[in-house]
């Protein structure tokens, strides 16, 4: 481990996570802490087990061994919905928007889902809920997209709306799977700027999987490098990205770091 | 000739109304749970038999109308949750073949339950029809029950469902789960409850369809088979999971069948299936289906 900085007791503690699919060990003893308030990037080659890790934390996959604690509480094996309610939200590599609803309706639905279920005849777009949804959109600078149908959004906007939706849950921890994948290279930084500044303003701790090293260097407080289901290195981007071993693993080439 | 046309039209409307209520329940359950519930026909039959029994006990004609609604409500509220929680909840992650076999098995069992409870002799109770009396349209004496009540209720049912699903919180949650269960769970929607609710509404609609059909026909064993096959034809023709589509198709099938009755009686039975085959050959995802193909 390279230069780990520990602020306070970790928000999320993963210990000894193991999960094998057939012969492939997608998690082979993962130990990772995520500290309150930080933005942590996860990098690594395809198939290294990055998304598997997110799926284990959010309850979509159950580790065969190991434990995950969130704010000191054991959450291993809880259902995704329980975990969401405890304050861990996620966005997906492919945004999971409800395409036949407008952006505002997507957010309102998210807010309503948090409020509960037994309001069978309450209008979805009640005034209070519409206002809250709109306020959330505006925090991400998406106010003008409120009445656009989700399937008419461009990829960058979809990603932002997806993250805005995840933050509607008022999570303590947000997990994002490749928030800039599919976005034009020229737009990546602009989108990450909006994302990260909104998250920092809300005080949301975030973990994101990313392939673009420039995005990582610019936006993450800390990086963890995945390789074959293990964590190869973790620490501040400047240190980790300068490590030749990391370079070899992530970029697959033997070059001196720039 | 004109009288025959009018008669065919009125028969068709009344029949379409009944058909719609059963078919829309089937399509709702399929759209949300992704299970084709063969036992939907049994719920129709049990709704119909219970309604007849209750209507006969009601005493006055007007009370017998109320009895229909009560019977439908009771069958939906009891059978819906017990089937969903007791059976279907165990097989959501299993193969579709198994799901189909399970609901088919349930259908077979419920067929025999009907024979045990109500016997094999025809059951007929038309007190609710008599309660509303006749109306005269264009020289034809028709029952107000079939001319006004059935189509009226079908329209109310359609409007209610569309409003409920598109405008209310719970309705939108149902649509979200139908669209993508995992994503709905990710935003904190409890899909187990949504499944329970959607199935119960579907079961209630089947029972209501049965209860409303009961006063206009003699109930005999096998009425459930006929219903499930026909509603499946409607649902498949419309496109699985399509609500307004089910209404339009029920109208098409209802009218097609009643015109056949008057003008080409030998075709009566095949008309719905002929329509289905033609539509599915031309548009395999149904008249109104196929929008979800856009999804990744």
mmCIF file of C-alpha atoms in Angstrom, chain A residues 67-190:
data_model
loop_
_atom_site.group_PDB
_atom_site.id
_atom_site.type_symbol
_atom_site.label_atom_id
_atom_site.label_comp_id
_atom_site.label_asym_id
_atom_site.label_seq_id
_atom_site.Cartn_x
_atom_site.Cartn_y
_atom_site.Cartn_z
ATOM 1 C CA UNK A 67 -17.401 -8.718 5.560
ATOM 2 C CA UNK A 68 -18.593 -5.258 4.601
ATOM 3 C CA UNK A 69 -19.347 -2.725 7.307
ATOM 4 C CA UNK A 70 -21.032 0.600 6.658
ATOM 5 C CA UNK A 71 -20.870 3.184 9.462
ATOM 6 C CA UNK A 72 -19.825 0.370 11.736
ATOM 7 C CA UNK A 73 -22.783 -1.806 10.830
ATOM 8 C CA UNK A 74 -22.468 -5.194 9.153
ATOM 9 C CA UNK A 75 -24.272 -5.027 5.776
ATOM 10 C CA UNK A 76 -22.957 -8.184 4.110
ATOM 11 C CA UNK A 77 -25.825 -10.137 2.591
ATOM 12 C CA UNK A 78 -28.525 -7.487 3.004
ATOM 13 C CA UNK A 79 -30.834 -6.924 0.010
ATOM 14 C CA UNK A 80 -30.104 -4.005 -2.365
ATOM 15 C CA UNK A 81 -33.169 -2.190 -1.144
ATOM 16 C CA UNK A 82 -32.165 -2.425 2.519
ATOM 17 C CA UNK A 83 -28.703 -1.178 1.649
ATOM 18 C CA UNK A 84 -30.132 1.765 -0.306
ATOM 19 C CA UNK A 85 -32.183 2.651 2.733
ATOM 20 C CA UNK A 86 -29.108 2.615 4.941
ATOM 21 C CA UNK A 87 -27.587 5.301 2.728
ATOM 22 C CA UNK A 88 -25.574 3.655 -0.050
ATOM 23 C CA UNK A 89 -26.765 4.654 -3.508
ATOM 24 C CA UNK A 90 -25.315 3.733 -6.862
ATOM 25 C CA UNK A 91 -25.406 4.798 -10.449
ATOM 26 C CA UNK A 92 -24.824 2.358 -13.250
ATOM 27 C CA UNK A 93 -22.468 2.056 -16.188
ATOM 28 C CA UNK A 94 -25.562 2.202 -18.362
ATOM 29 C CA UNK A 95 -27.871 4.738 -16.702
ATOM 30 C CA UNK A 96 -30.975 2.967 -15.424
ATOM 31 C CA UNK A 97 -33.431 5.721 -16.173
ATOM 32 C CA UNK A 98 -37.052 4.912 -16.781
ATOM 33 C CA UNK A 99 -37.017 5.906 -20.403
ATOM 34 C CA UNK A 100 -40.703 6.561 -20.860
ATOM 35 C CA UNK A 101 -40.782 9.054 -18.000
ATOM 36 C CA UNK A 102 -39.531 12.621 -18.119
ATOM 37 C CA UNK A 103 -36.428 13.603 -16.177
ATOM 38 C CA UNK A 104 -38.574 15.271 -13.528
ATOM 39 C CA UNK A 105 -40.755 12.192 -13.213
ATOM 40 C CA UNK A 106 -37.701 9.995 -12.827
ATOM 41 C CA UNK A 107 -36.519 12.112 -9.930
ATOM 42 C CA UNK A 108 -39.958 12.387 -8.389
ATOM 43 C CA UNK A 109 -40.255 8.612 -8.518
ATOM 44 C CA UNK A 110 -36.971 8.307 -6.720
ATOM 45 C CA UNK A 111 -38.140 10.708 -4.027
ATOM 46 C CA UNK A 112 -41.474 8.919 -3.735
ATOM 47 C CA UNK A 113 -39.756 5.559 -3.432
ATOM 48 C CA UNK A 114 -37.956 6.858 -0.391
ATOM 49 C CA UNK A 115 -41.105 8.128 1.208
ATOM 50 C CA UNK A 116 -42.737 4.748 1.093
ATOM 51 C CA UNK A 117 -45.275 2.795 -0.803
ATOM 52 C CA UNK A 118 -48.753 3.081 0.578
ATOM 53 C CA UNK A 119 -49.907 6.296 -0.970
ATOM 54 C CA UNK A 120 -51.746 4.538 -3.771
ATOM 55 C CA UNK A 121 -53.616 7.514 -5.130
ATOM 56 C CA UNK A 122 -51.215 10.341 -4.386
ATOM 57 C CA UNK A 123 -50.167 12.149 -7.561
ATOM 58 C CA UNK A 124 -46.552 11.514 -8.499
ATOM 59 C CA UNK A 125 -45.935 15.126 -9.437
ATOM 60 C CA UNK A 126 -47.392 16.714 -6.335
ATOM 61 C CA UNK A 127 -46.296 20.286 -5.863
ATOM 62 C CA UNK A 128 -43.920 19.587 -3.004
ATOM 63 C CA UNK A 129 -42.347 16.639 -4.786
ATOM 64 C CA UNK A 130 -41.992 18.505 -8.088
ATOM 65 C CA UNK A 131 -40.259 21.355 -6.317
ATOM 66 C CA UNK A 132 -37.841 19.080 -4.519
ATOM 67 C CA UNK A 133 -37.080 17.199 -7.725
ATOM 68 C CA UNK A 134 -36.486 20.432 -9.593
ATOM 69 C CA UNK A 135 -34.205 21.737 -6.845
ATOM 70 C CA UNK A 136 -32.140 18.563 -7.086
ATOM 71 C CA UNK A 137 -31.872 18.906 -10.854
ATOM 72 C CA UNK A 138 -30.772 22.489 -10.510
ATOM 73 C CA UNK A 139 -27.951 21.526 -8.181
ATOM 74 C CA UNK A 140 -26.519 19.613 -11.113
ATOM 75 C CA UNK A 141 -27.370 22.414 -13.541
ATOM 76 C CA UNK A 142 -30.032 20.255 -15.187
ATOM 77 C CA UNK A 143 -33.087 22.405 -14.532
ATOM 78 C CA UNK A 144 -33.839 22.991 -18.189
ATOM 79 C CA UNK A 145 -34.057 19.254 -18.867
ATOM 80 C CA UNK A 146 -36.899 18.673 -16.387
ATOM 81 C CA UNK A 147 -39.617 18.023 -18.942
ATOM 82 C CA UNK A 148 -37.487 16.090 -21.437
ATOM 83 C CA UNK A 149 -38.192 12.390 -21.765
ATOM 84 C CA UNK A 150 -35.299 10.340 -20.436
ATOM 85 C CA UNK A 151 -34.829 8.514 -23.732
ATOM 86 C CA UNK A 152 -34.266 11.813 -25.541
ATOM 87 C CA UNK A 153 -31.224 12.801 -23.442
ATOM 88 C CA UNK A 154 -27.685 12.657 -24.772
ATOM 89 C CA UNK A 155 -25.258 10.357 -23.011
ATOM 90 C CA UNK A 156 -23.620 13.024 -20.857
ATOM 91 C CA UNK A 157 -26.942 14.354 -19.648
ATOM 92 C CA UNK A 158 -28.161 10.833 -18.936
ATOM 93 C CA UNK A 159 -25.132 10.236 -16.746
ATOM 94 C CA UNK A 160 -25.707 13.447 -14.832
ATOM 95 C CA UNK A 161 -29.410 12.754 -14.382
ATOM 96 C CA UNK A 162 -28.584 9.254 -13.210
ATOM 97 C CA UNK A 163 -26.242 10.615 -10.555
ATOM 98 C CA UNK A 164 -28.732 13.343 -9.594
ATOM 99 C CA UNK A 165 -31.265 10.566 -9.110
ATOM 100 C CA UNK A 166 -28.905 8.599 -6.936
ATOM 101 C CA UNK A 167 -28.304 11.666 -4.762
ATOM 102 C CA UNK A 168 -32.055 12.150 -4.394
ATOM 103 C CA UNK A 169 -31.782 9.299 -1.929
ATOM 104 C CA UNK A 170 -29.610 11.586 0.227
ATOM 105 C CA UNK A 171 -26.958 8.891 0.408
ATOM 106 C CA UNK A 172 -23.937 8.999 2.684
ATOM 107 C CA UNK A 173 -22.024 6.982 0.115
ATOM 108 C CA UNK A 174 -22.480 7.044 -3.638
ATOM 109 C CA UNK A 175 -21.002 4.392 -5.901
ATOM 110 C CA UNK A 176 -20.670 5.241 -9.592
ATOM 111 C CA UNK A 177 -19.762 2.739 -12.260
ATOM 112 C CA UNK A 178 -17.907 4.603 -15.000
ATOM 113 C CA UNK A 179 -19.714 7.923 -14.749
ATOM 114 C CA UNK A 180 -18.097 9.143 -17.961
ATOM 115 C CA UNK A 181 -18.181 6.031 -20.130
ATOM 116 C CA UNK A 182 -19.833 6.673 -23.470
ATOM 117 C CA UNK A 183 -19.352 10.414 -23.077
ATOM 118 C CA UNK A 184 -17.319 12.262 -25.703
ATOM 119 C CA UNK A 185 -13.753 12.802 -24.495
ATOM 120 C CA UNK A 186 -14.146 16.562 -24.825
ATOM 121 C CA UNK A 187 -17.078 16.553 -22.407
ATOM 122 C CA UNK A 188 -15.651 14.223 -19.771
ATOM 123 C CA UNK A 189 -14.049 16.870 -17.615
ATOM 124 C CA UNK A 190 -17.009 19.204 -17.795
#
